[in-house]
CSV table of C-alpha atoms and ligand atoms in Angstrom, one decimal:
chain,number,residue,atom,x,y,z
A,1,UNK,CA,0.0,0.1,0.0
A,2,UNK,CA,1.3,3.5,-1.0
A,3,UNK,CA,-0.2,6.8,0.0
A,4,UNK,CA,0.6,10.3,1.4
A,5,UNK,CA,-1.5,12.0,3.7
A,6,UNK,CA,-1.1,15.4,5.6
A,7,UNK,CA,-3.6,17.3,7.9
A,8,UNK,CA,-1.6,20.0,10.0
A,9,UNK,CA,-4.9,21.6,11.4
A,10,UNK,CA,-5.9,21.1,15.1
A,11,UNK,CA,-9.6,20.3,14.9
A,12,UNK,CA,-11.6,21.5,18.0
A,13,UNK,CA,-15.2,20.2,17.8
A,14,UNK,CA,-18.1,20.5,20.0
A,15,UNK,CA,-20.8,22.9,21.5
A,16,UNK,CA,-19.3,26.1,22.8
A,17,UNK,CA,-15.9,25.1,21.7
A,18,UNK,CA,-14.7,28.6,21.3
A,19,UNK,CA,-15.6,29.9,24.7
A,20,UNK,CA,-14.4,26.7,26.3
A,21,UNK,CA,-11.1,26.7,24.6
A,22,UNK,CA,-10.6,30.8,24.7
A,23,UNK,CA,-6.7,30.0,26.0
A,24,UNK,CA,-6.1,28.5,22.7
A,25,UNK,CA,-6.3,32.1,21.2
A,26,UNK,CA,-3.6,33.3,23.4
A,27,UNK,CA,-0.5,31.9,21.9
A,28,UNK,CA,-1.0,33.7,18.6
A,29,UNK,CA,-0.3,37.4,19.7
A,30,UNK,CA,-1.6,40.5,21.0
A,31,UNK,CA,-4.1,41.6,18.2
A,32,UNK,CA,-6.6,39.9,15.8
A,33,UNK,CA,-8.2,40.7,12.6
A,34,UNK,CA,-11.5,39.0,12.5
A,35,UNK,CA,-12.7,38.5,9.0
A,36,UNK,CA,-16.2,38.0,8.4
A,37,UNK,CA,-19.2,38.5,5.8
A,38,UNK,CA,-22.0,41.0,6.4
A,39,UNK,CA,-24.2,38.6,8.5
A,40,UNK,CA,-22.5,35.3,8.6
A,41,UNK,CA,-21.0,35.8,12.2
A,42,UNK,CA,-24.2,37.2,13.7
A,43,UNK,CA,-25.2,34.0,14.9
A,44,UNK,CA,-23.2,33.9,18.2
A,45,UNK,CA,-19.9,33.1,16.7
A,46,UNK,CA,-18.6,36.7,16.7
A,47,UNK,CA,-19.7,37.2,20.4
A,48,UNK,CA,-17.9,33.9,21.1
A,49,UNK,CA,-14.8,35.1,19.7
A,50,UNK,CA,-14.8,38.5,21.4
A,51,UNK,CA,-15.5,36.7,24.6
A,52,UNK,CA,-12.2,34.2,24.0
A,53,UNK,CA,-10.2,37.2,23.1
A,54,UNK,CA,-11.2,39.5,26.0
A,55,UNK,CA,-10.4,36.3,28.5
A,56,UNK,CA,-6.9,36.7,27.3
A,57,UNK,CA,-6.7,40.5,27.2
A,58,UNK,CA,-6.2,40.5,23.4
A,59,UNK,CA,-7.4,43.4,20.9
A,60,UNK,CA,-9.1,42.9,17.6
A,61,UNK,CA,-10.8,44.9,14.6
A,62,UNK,CA,-13.6,43.2,12.6
A,63,UNK,CA,-13.2,43.3,8.9
A,64,UNK,CA,-16.9,42.5,7.3
A,65,UNK,CA,-16.2,43.5,3.6
A,66,UNK,CA,-16.0,40.0,2.2
A,67,UNK,CA,-18.6,39.4,-0.5
A,68,UNK,CA,-19.6,35.8,-1.8
A,69,UNK,CA,-17.0,34.7,-4.1
A,70,UNK,CA,-14.3,37.0,-2.8
A,71,UNK,CA,-12.5,39.5,-4.9
A,72,UNK,CA,-8.8,40.5,-5.0
A,73,UNK,CA,-9.8,44.0,-4.2
A,74,UNK,CA,-11.6,42.8,-0.9
A,75,UNK,CA,-8.6,40.8,0.3
A,76,UNK,CA,-6.1,43.7,-0.7
A,77,UNK,CA,-8.2,45.9,1.5
A,78,UNK,CA,-8.4,43.4,4.5
A,79,UNK,CA,-4.7,43.1,4.3
A,80,UNK,CA,-4.5,46.7,4.5
A,81,UNK,CA,-6.5,46.7,7.6
A,82,UNK,CA,-4.4,44.0,8.8
A,83,UNK,CA,-1.2,46.0,8.6
A,84,UNK,CA,-3.1,49.1,9.9
A,85,UNK,CA,-4.0,47.4,13.2
A,86,UNK,CA,-0.7,45.5,13.4
A,87,UNK,CA,-2.6,42.3,13.6
A,88,UNK,CA,-0.7,39.3,14.9
A,89,UNK,CA,-3.2,36.7,13.6
A,90,UNK,CA,-6.4,36.2,11.6
A,91,UNK,CA,-9.8,34.7,12.9
A,92,UNK,CA,-12.1,33.8,10.2
A,93,UNK,CA,-15.9,33.4,10.8
A,94,UNK,CA,-18.0,32.6,7.9
A,95,UNK,CA,-18.7,30.3,5.1
A,96,UNK,CA,-16.2,29.4,2.5
A,97,UNK,CA,-16.1,33.2,1.3
A,98,UNK,CA,-14.7,34.9,4.3
A,99,UNK,CA,-12.7,31.6,5.4
A,100,UNK,CA,-11.0,31.9,2.0
A,101,UNK,CA,-10.5,35.5,2.0
A,102,UNK,CA,-9.0,35.4,5.3
A,103,UNK,CA,-6.2,33.1,4.0
A,104,UNK,CA,-5.4,35.5,1.3
A,105,UNK,CA,-5.6,38.6,3.6
A,106,UNK,CA,-3.0,36.6,6.1
A,107,UNK,CA,-0.7,36.4,3.0
A,108,UNK,CA,-0.9,39.8,1.7
A,109,UNK,CA,-0.6,41.4,5.4
A,110,UNK,CA,3.0,39.9,5.2
A,111,UNK,CA,4.2,39.6,1.6
A,112,UNK,CA,4.1,42.0,-1.3
A,113,UNK,CA,2.6,40.1,-4.2
A,114,UNK,CA,3.5,42.8,-6.9
A,115,UNK,CA,3.0,40.3,-9.7
A,116,UNK,CA,-0.4,39.8,-8.7
A,117,UNK,CA,-1.9,37.2,-6.0
A,118,UNK,CA,-2.4,34.6,-8.7
A,119,UNK,CA,1.1,34.6,-9.9
A,120,UNK,CA,2.6,35.1,-6.6
A,121,UNK,CA,4.8,32.3,-5.0
A,122,UNK,CA,3.4,32.1,-1.4
A,123,UNK,CA,6.1,31.8,1.2
A,124,UNK,CA,6.0,30.8,4.9
A,125,UNK,CA,5.6,34.3,6.2
A,126,UNK,CA,1.9,34.3,6.6
A,127,UNK,CA,-0.2,35.4,9.6
A,128,UNK,CA,-1.5,32.5,11.7
A,129,UNK,CA,-5.2,31.7,11.2
A,130,UNK,CA,-8.1,30.4,13.3
A,131,UNK,CA,-11.1,29.3,11.2
A,132,UNK,CA,-14.6,29.0,12.4
A,133,UNK,CA,-17.1,27.8,9.7
A,134,UNK,CA,-20.7,28.9,9.8
A,135,UNK,CA,-21.9,26.7,6.7
A,136,UNK,CA,-21.2,23.1,6.5
A,137,UNK,CA,-19.8,22.5,2.9
A,138,UNK,CA,-16.5,23.9,1.8
A,139,UNK,CA,-14.2,22.5,4.3
A,140,UNK,CA,-12.0,25.4,3.8
A,141,UNK,CA,-11.2,25.4,7.7
A,142,UNK,CA,-9.1,22.4,7.0
A,143,UNK,CA,-7.7,23.1,3.5
A,144,UNK,CA,-4.8,25.0,2.3
A,145,UNK,CA,-6.6,26.5,-0.6
A,146,UNK,CA,-8.0,30.0,-1.1
A,147,UNK,CA,-10.4,30.6,-4.1
A,148,UNK,CA,-10.8,34.1,-5.4
A,149,UNK,CA,-12.5,35.6,-8.3
A,150,UNK,CA,-10.2,36.1,-11.2
A,151,UNK,CA,-11.7,38.6,-13.6
A,152,UNK,CA,-8.8,38.5,-15.9
A,153,UNK,CA,-9.4,35.1,-16.7
A,154,UNK,CA,-13.2,35.2,-16.1
A,155,UNK,CA,-13.2,32.3,-13.6
A,156,UNK,CA,-12.4,31.4,-10.0
A,157,UNK,CA,-8.8,30.5,-9.4
A,158,UNK,CA,-7.4,28.9,-6.3
A,159,UNK,CA,-4.1,29.8,-4.5
A,160,UNK,CA,-2.6,27.4,-2.6
A,161,UNK,CA,0.4,26.6,-0.2
A,162,UNK,CA,1.0,24.7,2.9
A,163,UNK,CA,1.2,27.9,5.0
A,164,UNK,CA,-2.4,28.5,4.2
A,165,UNK,CA,-3.6,25.8,6.2
A,166,UNK,CA,-5.4,27.3,9.5
A,167,UNK,CA,-3.6,26.5,12.9
A,168,UNK,CA,-6.9,25.7,14.4
A,169,UNK,CA,-10.7,25.0,13.1
A,170,UNK,CA,-13.3,25.4,15.6
A,171,UNK,CA,-16.5,23.3,15.0
A,172,UNK,CA,-19.7,24.1,16.5
A,173,UNK,CA,-22.7,23.3,14.6
A,174,UNK,CA,-24.9,25.8,16.7
A,175,UNK,CA,-23.6,28.5,14.2
A,176,UNK,CA,-25.5,26.9,11.4
A,177,UNK,CA,-29.0,27.1,13.1
A,178,UNK,CA,-29.6,30.5,11.2
A,179,UNK,CA,-28.8,29.0,7.8
A,180,UNK,CA,-31.5,28.8,5.3
A,181,UNK,CA,-32.6,25.4,3.7
A,182,UNK,CA,-31.3,26.7,0.5
A,183,UNK,CA,-27.7,27.6,1.7
A,184,UNK,CA,-27.8,24.4,3.8
A,185,UNK,CA,-28.6,22.3,0.7
A,186,UNK,CA,-26.2,23.9,-1.6
A,187,UNK,CA,-23.2,23.8,0.9
A,188,UNK,CA,-24.2,20.0,1.9
A,189,UNK,CA,-23.8,19.2,-1.9
A,190,UNK,CA,-20.5,20.9,-2.2
A,191,UNK,CA,-19.3,18.6,0.7
A,192,UNK,CA,-20.7,15.5,-1.0
A,193,UNK,CA,-19.1,16.6,-4.2
A,194,UNK,CA,-15.7,17.2,-2.5
A,195,UNK,CA,-15.9,13.5,-1.2
A,196,UNK,CA,-16.9,12.0,-4.4
A,197,UNK,CA,-14.3,13.9,-6.3
A,198,UNK,CA,-11.7,12.9,-3.8
A,199,UNK,CA,-12.3,9.3,-4.7
A,200,UNK,CA,-12.0,10.1,-8.2
A,201,UNK,CA,-8.8,11.9,-8.0
A,202,UNK,CA,-5.5,10.6,-9.2
A,203,UNK,CA,-4.2,11.5,-5.7
A,204,UNK,CA,-6.8,9.3,-3.8
A,205,UNK,CA,-5.3,6.9,-1.3
A,206,UNK,CA,-6.4,4.6,1.5
A,207,UNK,CA,-6.9,7.2,4.1
A,208,UNK,CA,-8.6,9.8,1.9
A,209,UNK,CA,-10.9,7.1,0.7
A,210,UNK,CA,-11.9,6.2,4.3
A,211,UNK,CA,-12.5,10.0,5.0
A,212,UNK,CA,-14.4,10.3,1.7
A,213,UNK,CA,-16.6,7.3,2.4
A,214,UNK,CA,-17.5,8.5,5.9
A,215,UNK,CA,-18.2,11.8,4.8
A,216,UNK,CA,-20.6,10.8,2.2
A,217,UNK,CA,-22.4,8.4,4.5
A,218,UNK,CA,-22.7,11.1,7.0
A,219,UNK,CA,-23.7,14.1,4.7
A,220,UNK,CA,-26.2,12.1,2.7
A,221,UNK,CA,-27.3,10.3,5.8
A,222,UNK,CA,-28.9,13.6,6.6
A,223,UNK,CA,-30.8,13.3,3.4
A,224,UNK,CA,-34.4,13.6,4.9
A,225,UNK,CA,-33.5,16.8,7.0
A,226,UNK,CA,-32.0,18.4,3.6
A,227,UNK,CA,-35.1,17.6,1.8
A,228,UNK,CA,-37.7,18.7,4.5
A,229,UNK,CA,-35.6,21.6,5.6
A,230,UNK,CA,-36.1,20.7,9.4
A,231,UNK,CA,-32.7,20.3,11.1
A,232,UNK,CA,-32.1,19.3,14.6
A,233,UNK,CA,-28.9,20.3,16.4
A,234,UNK,CA,-27.7,16.8,15.8
A,235,UNK,CA,-28.3,16.9,12.1
A,236,UNK,CA,-26.4,20.6,11.8
A,237,UNK,CA,-23.4,18.9,13.8
A,238,UNK,CA,-23.4,15.8,11.4
A,239,UNK,CA,-23.5,17.9,8.2
A,240,UNK,CA,-20.5,20.2,9.8
A,241,UNK,CA,-18.5,17.0,10.7
A,242,UNK,CA,-19.2,15.5,7.2
A,243,UNK,CA,-18.3,18.7,5.5
A,244,UNK,CA,-14.9,18.9,7.5
A,245,UNK,CA,-14.1,15.3,6.7
A,246,UNK,CA,-14.6,16.2,3.0
A,247,UNK,CA,-12.4,19.0,3.3
A,248,UNK,CA,-9.7,16.9,4.8
A,249,UNK,CA,-10.1,14.8,1.6
A,250,UNK,CA,-9.7,17.5,-0.8
A,251,UNK,CA,-6.6,19.0,1.2
A,252,UNK,CA,-5.1,15.9,0.0
A,253,UNK,CA,-6.6,14.9,-3.4
A,254,UNK,CA,-7.7,18.3,-4.8
A,255,UNK,CA,-11.0,18.4,-7.0
A,256,UNK,CA,-11.9,17.4,-10.5
A,257,UNK,CA,-13.7,18.8,-13.6
A,258,UNK,CA,-16.8,19.0,-11.4
A,259,UNK,CA,-15.3,22.1,-9.8
A,260,UNK,CA,-13.8,23.1,-13.1
A,261,UNK,CA,-17.0,23.2,-14.9
A,262,UNK,CA,-18.9,24.8,-11.8
A,263,UNK,CA,-16.6,27.8,-11.6
A,264,UNK,CA,-18.1,29.0,-14.9
A,265,UNK,CA,-21.8,28.6,-13.6
A,266,UNK,CA,-20.8,30.8,-10.8
A,267,UNK,CA,-18.7,33.2,-12.5
A,268,UNK,CA,-21.0,33.9,-15.5
A,269,UNK,CA,-24.4,33.3,-14.0
A,270,UNK,CA,-24.1,33.5,-10.3
A,271,UNK,CA,-24.9,30.0,-9.5
A,272,UNK,CA,-23.9,29.5,-5.7
A,273,UNK,CA,-20.8,27.2,-5.6
A,274,UNK,CA,-22.3,24.1,-3.9
A,275,UNK,CA,-25.4,24.3,-6.0
A,276,UNK,CA,-23.2,24.4,-9.3
A,277,UNK,CA,-21.3,21.3,-8.0
A,278,UNK,CA,-24.7,19.5,-7.0
A,279,UNK,CA,-26.1,20.1,-10.6
A,280,UNK,CA,-23.1,18.7,-12.2
A,281,UNK,CA,-22.0,15.8,-10.0
A,282,UNK,CA,-24.7,13.1,-10.9
A,283,UNK,CA,-24.0,13.4,-14.7
A,284,UNK,CA,-20.3,13.3,-13.9
A,285,UNK,CA,-20.6,10.2,-11.9
A,286,UNK,CA,-22.6,8.7,-14.6
A,287,UNK,CA,-20.0,9.5,-17.1
A,288,UNK,CA,-17.0,8.1,-14.8
A,289,UNK,CA,-19.0,4.9,-14.3
A,290,UNK,CA,-18.3,3.9,-17.8
A,291,UNK,CA,-14.5,4.2,-17.3
A,292,UNK,CA,-13.9,3.5,-13.4
A,293,UNK,CA,-16.9,1.4,-12.3
A,294,UNK,CA,-15.0,0.2,-9.1
A,295,UNK,CA,-14.4,3.7,-8.0
A,296,UNK,CA,-17.9,4.9,-8.6
A,297,UNK,CA,-19.2,1.6,-7.0
A,298,UNK,CA,-17.2,2.9,-3.7
A,299,UNK,CA,-19.1,6.3,-3.8
A,300,UNK,CA,-22.4,4.5,-4.3
A,301,UNK,CA,-21.8,2.1,-1.6
A,302,UNK,CA,-21.1,4.9,0.9
A,303,UNK,CA,-24.4,6.9,-0.4
A,304,UNK,CA,-26.2,3.7,-0.1
A,305,UNK,CA,-27.6,3.8,-3.7
A,306,UNK,CA,-26.8,3.6,-7.5
A,307,UNK,CA,-25.8,6.5,-9.6
A,308,UNK,CA,-29.4,7.2,-11.1
A,309,UNK,CA,-31.3,7.1,-7.7
A,310,UNK,CA,-28.4,9.6,-6.6
A,311,UNK,CA,-29.4,11.5,-9.6
A,312,UNK,CA,-33.1,11.6,-8.7
A,313,UNK,CA,-32.4,12.3,-4.9
A,314,UNK,CA,-30.2,15.3,-5.9
A,315,UNK,CA,-32.7,16.6,-8.4
A,316,UNK,CA,-35.3,16.7,-5.6
A,317,UNK,CA,-33.0,19.0,-3.6
A,318,UNK,CA,-32.2,21.3,-6.3
A,319,UNK,CA,-35.7,22.0,-7.7
A,320,UNK,CA,-36.1,23.9,-11.0
A,321,UNK,CA,-32.8,24.1,-12.9
A,322,UNK,CA,-31.3,27.2,-14.4
A,323,UNK,CA,-31.5,27.4,-18.3
A,324,UNK,CA,-28.5,27.4,-20.2
A,325,UNK,CA,-28.0,27.8,-23.9
A,326,UNK,CA,-25.9,25.3,-26.1
A,327,UNK,CA,-23.5,28.2,-26.8
A,328,UNK,CA,-23.0,28.9,-23.1
A,329,UNK,CA,-22.4,25.1,-22.5
A,330,UNK,CA,-19.9,24.8,-25.2
A,331,UNK,CA,-18.0,27.9,-23.9
A,332,UNK,CA,-18.0,26.2,-20.3
A,333,UNK,CA,-16.7,22.9,-21.7
A,334,UNK,CA,-13.8,24.6,-23.5
A,335,UNK,CA,-12.9,26.6,-20.1
A,336,UNK,CA,-13.0,23.5,-18.1
A,337,UNK,CA,-10.9,21.8,-20.4
A,338,UNK,CA,-8.1,24.2,-19.8
A,339,UNK,CA,-8.7,24.0,-15.9
A,340,UNK,CA,-5.8,22.4,-14.1
A,341,UNK,CA,-8.0,20.0,-12.1
A,342,UNK,CA,-8.8,18.0,-15.5
A,343,UNK,CA,-5.3,16.3,-14.9
A,344,UNK,CA,-6.2,15.6,-11.4
A,345,UNK,CA,-9.1,13.3,-12.3
A,346,UNK,CA,-8.6,9.4,-12.8
A,347,UNK,CA,-10.8,9.5,-15.8
A,348,UNK,CA,-9.8,11.9,-18.9
A,349,UNK,CA,-12.3,14.2,-19.7
A,350,UNK,CA,-11.9,15.7,-23.2
A,351,UNK,CA,-13.6,19.0,-24.2
A,352,UNK,CA,-16.3,16.7,-25.9
A,353,UNK,CA,-17.0,14.6,-22.8
A,354,UNK,CA,-17.1,17.7,-20.6
A,355,UNK,CA,-19.7,19.0,-22.8
A,356,UNK,CA,-21.5,15.7,-22.8
A,357,UNK,CA,-21.7,16.0,-19.0
A,358,UNK,CA,-22.9,19.8,-19.2
A,359,UNK,CA,-25.6,18.9,-21.7
A,360,UNK,CA,-26.8,15.9,-19.6
A,361,UNK,CA,-26.9,18.2,-16.4
A,362,UNK,CA,-28.1,21.2,-17.7
A,363,UNK,CA,-29.1,20.9,-21.4
A,364,UNK,CA,-32.3,18.5,-21.5
A,365,UNK,CA,-34.1,19.0,-18.3
A,366,UNK,CA,-34.1,22.9,-18.4
A,367,UNK,CA,-37.1,24.7,-17.5
B,401,NAP,P1,-20.4,31.8,1.4
B,401,NAP,O1,-20.4,32.6,0.1
B,401,NAP,O2,-19.4,31.7,2.4
B,401,NAP,O3,-21.9,32.2,2.0
B,401,NAP,C1,-23.0,32.1,1.4
B,401,NAP,C2,-24.1,32.9,2.2
B,401,NAP,O4,-24.3,32.3,3.3
B,401,NAP,C3,-23.6,34.4,2.4
B,401,NAP,O5,-24.7,35.3,2.2
B,401,NAP,C4,-23.5,34.3,3.9
B,401,NAP,O6,-23.6,35.5,4.4
B,401,NAP,C5,-24.5,33.3,4.3
B,401,NAP,N1,-24.2,32.8,5.7
B,401,NAP,C6,-23.1,32.3,6.0
B,401,NAP,N2,-23.2,31.8,7.3
B,401,NAP,C7,-24.4,31.8,7.6
B,401,NAP,C8,-25.1,31.5,8.7
B,401,NAP,N3,-24.6,30.7,9.7
B,401,NAP,N4,-26.3,32.0,9.1
B,401,NAP,C9,-27.1,32.8,8.0
B,401,NAP,N5,-26.1,33.0,6.8
B,401,NAP,C10,-24.9,32.7,6.7
B,401,NAP,O7,-20.8,30.2,0.8
B,401,NAP,P2,-20.0,29.0,1.0
B,401,NAP,O8,-20.8,28.0,0.2
B,401,NAP,O9,-19.8,28.6,2.5
B,401,NAP,O10,-18.7,29.3,0.4
B,401,NAP,C11,-18.5,29.3,-1.0
B,401,NAP,C12,-17.0,29.8,-1.3
B,401,NAP,O11,-16.1,28.9,-0.8
B,401,NAP,C13,-16.9,29.9,-2.8
B,401,NAP,O12,-16.2,31.1,-3.0
B,401,NAP,C14,-15.9,28.7,-3.0
B,401,NAP,O13,-15.2,28.9,-4.1
B,401,NAP,C15,-15.2,28.4,-1.9
B,401,NAP,N6,-14.7,27.0,-1.6
B,401,NAP,C16,-13.4,27.0,-0.9
B,401,NAP,C17,-12.9,25.6,-0.9
B,401,NAP,C18,-11.6,25.6,-0.1
B,401,NAP,O14,-11.1,24.5,0.1
B,401,NAP,N7,-11.0,26.8,0.3
B,401,NAP,C19,-13.7,24.6,-1.1
B,401,NAP,C20,-14.9,24.7,-1.6
B,401,NAP,C21,-15.6,26.0,-1.8
B,401,NAP,P3,-22.4,36.7,4.5
B,401,NAP,O15,-22.7,37.6,3.3
B,401,NAP,O16,-22.6,37.4,5.7
B,401,NAP,O17,-21.1,36.0,4.6
B,402,ZN,ZN1,-16.3,23.0,-3.6
């Protein structure tokens, strides 16, 4: 057996884990920049962080200007704020957008990226980060990726470096109680996609497979709650745990053409990230089944159903699909064919094959 596995993030999980472990904040310095979105920290998370910092006599400033799908401008402004207050560390509170923005801010607060953030070789000198997810999906709290909107290339581009792993991820499902059904479904589908794509990655290994299968079982085990929109605190915690497991998978395997195609749906049409993956994943799995049936069987066994049944269940969660023209889908297939995660999949997806997936997912059953 041969594999590699790396996960340097300390994971602290449980109700009130931020308050109960406030002393863990103390080692990172005198002053924190708290990075969040407009509303995503107003579910008790910001109060808990303020409490923890106060216990240690640490100061802070709050930077709330992170939009969904963070931009280069927002991370540059955040970095300026970090320098202004001489922040020693960053606390990220929110969904994937604030968590990803915090990573780029932590870099730009310490490094000049004159050649542009996307071409910059990220060194070790990055502010330490503590991440607190308020959505259960991206797994950004345990990954070394920060995904930013790249207007020059009209897509979303990830920056990645070992120094982008947060030092600690605090997981508390109570922060998700304010999430709408729609965002809960979208983000859960992102987690399912991460786990499934991890199994189909050329970098999949024994340990990432274990984590991916467990994640699929846990997240899709919450299907009745996802369908009804009625979430108990246990189902919230399960979704969060499952999403973090899936994050631990992609930290080691990366993603595949599902994400490559999904970025166009988000960039050009504003489809939320998780929903974009949910729209594409079933058709992608059906295409992979022709080439690597044993890998897709591993996914199906964990889900407890075949690809056809999975497709129907996901369709019931997604409701009416967005309408796309053939021209748009051809353009998205071309763009996805140039994405680096094409090479990361154990099945080769030519532009034609990508188009076939896009058409099956979005072409026929449109409104
Ligand atoms: P998001 O863009 O962070 O948040 C979506 C919406 O949910 C925002 O309006 C946000 O409000 C709101 N929200 C967040 N937490 C809430 C809560 N507890 N209660 C009520 N509303 C809440 O969505 P996301 O799906 O979590 O993240 C998507 C981003 O993550 C994309 O940019 C994607 O590319 C990236 N991503 C990163 C990785 C990685 O490994 N780094 C992996 C997958 C995806 P606010 O406006 O207040 O924030
Ligand atoms: Zn994702």
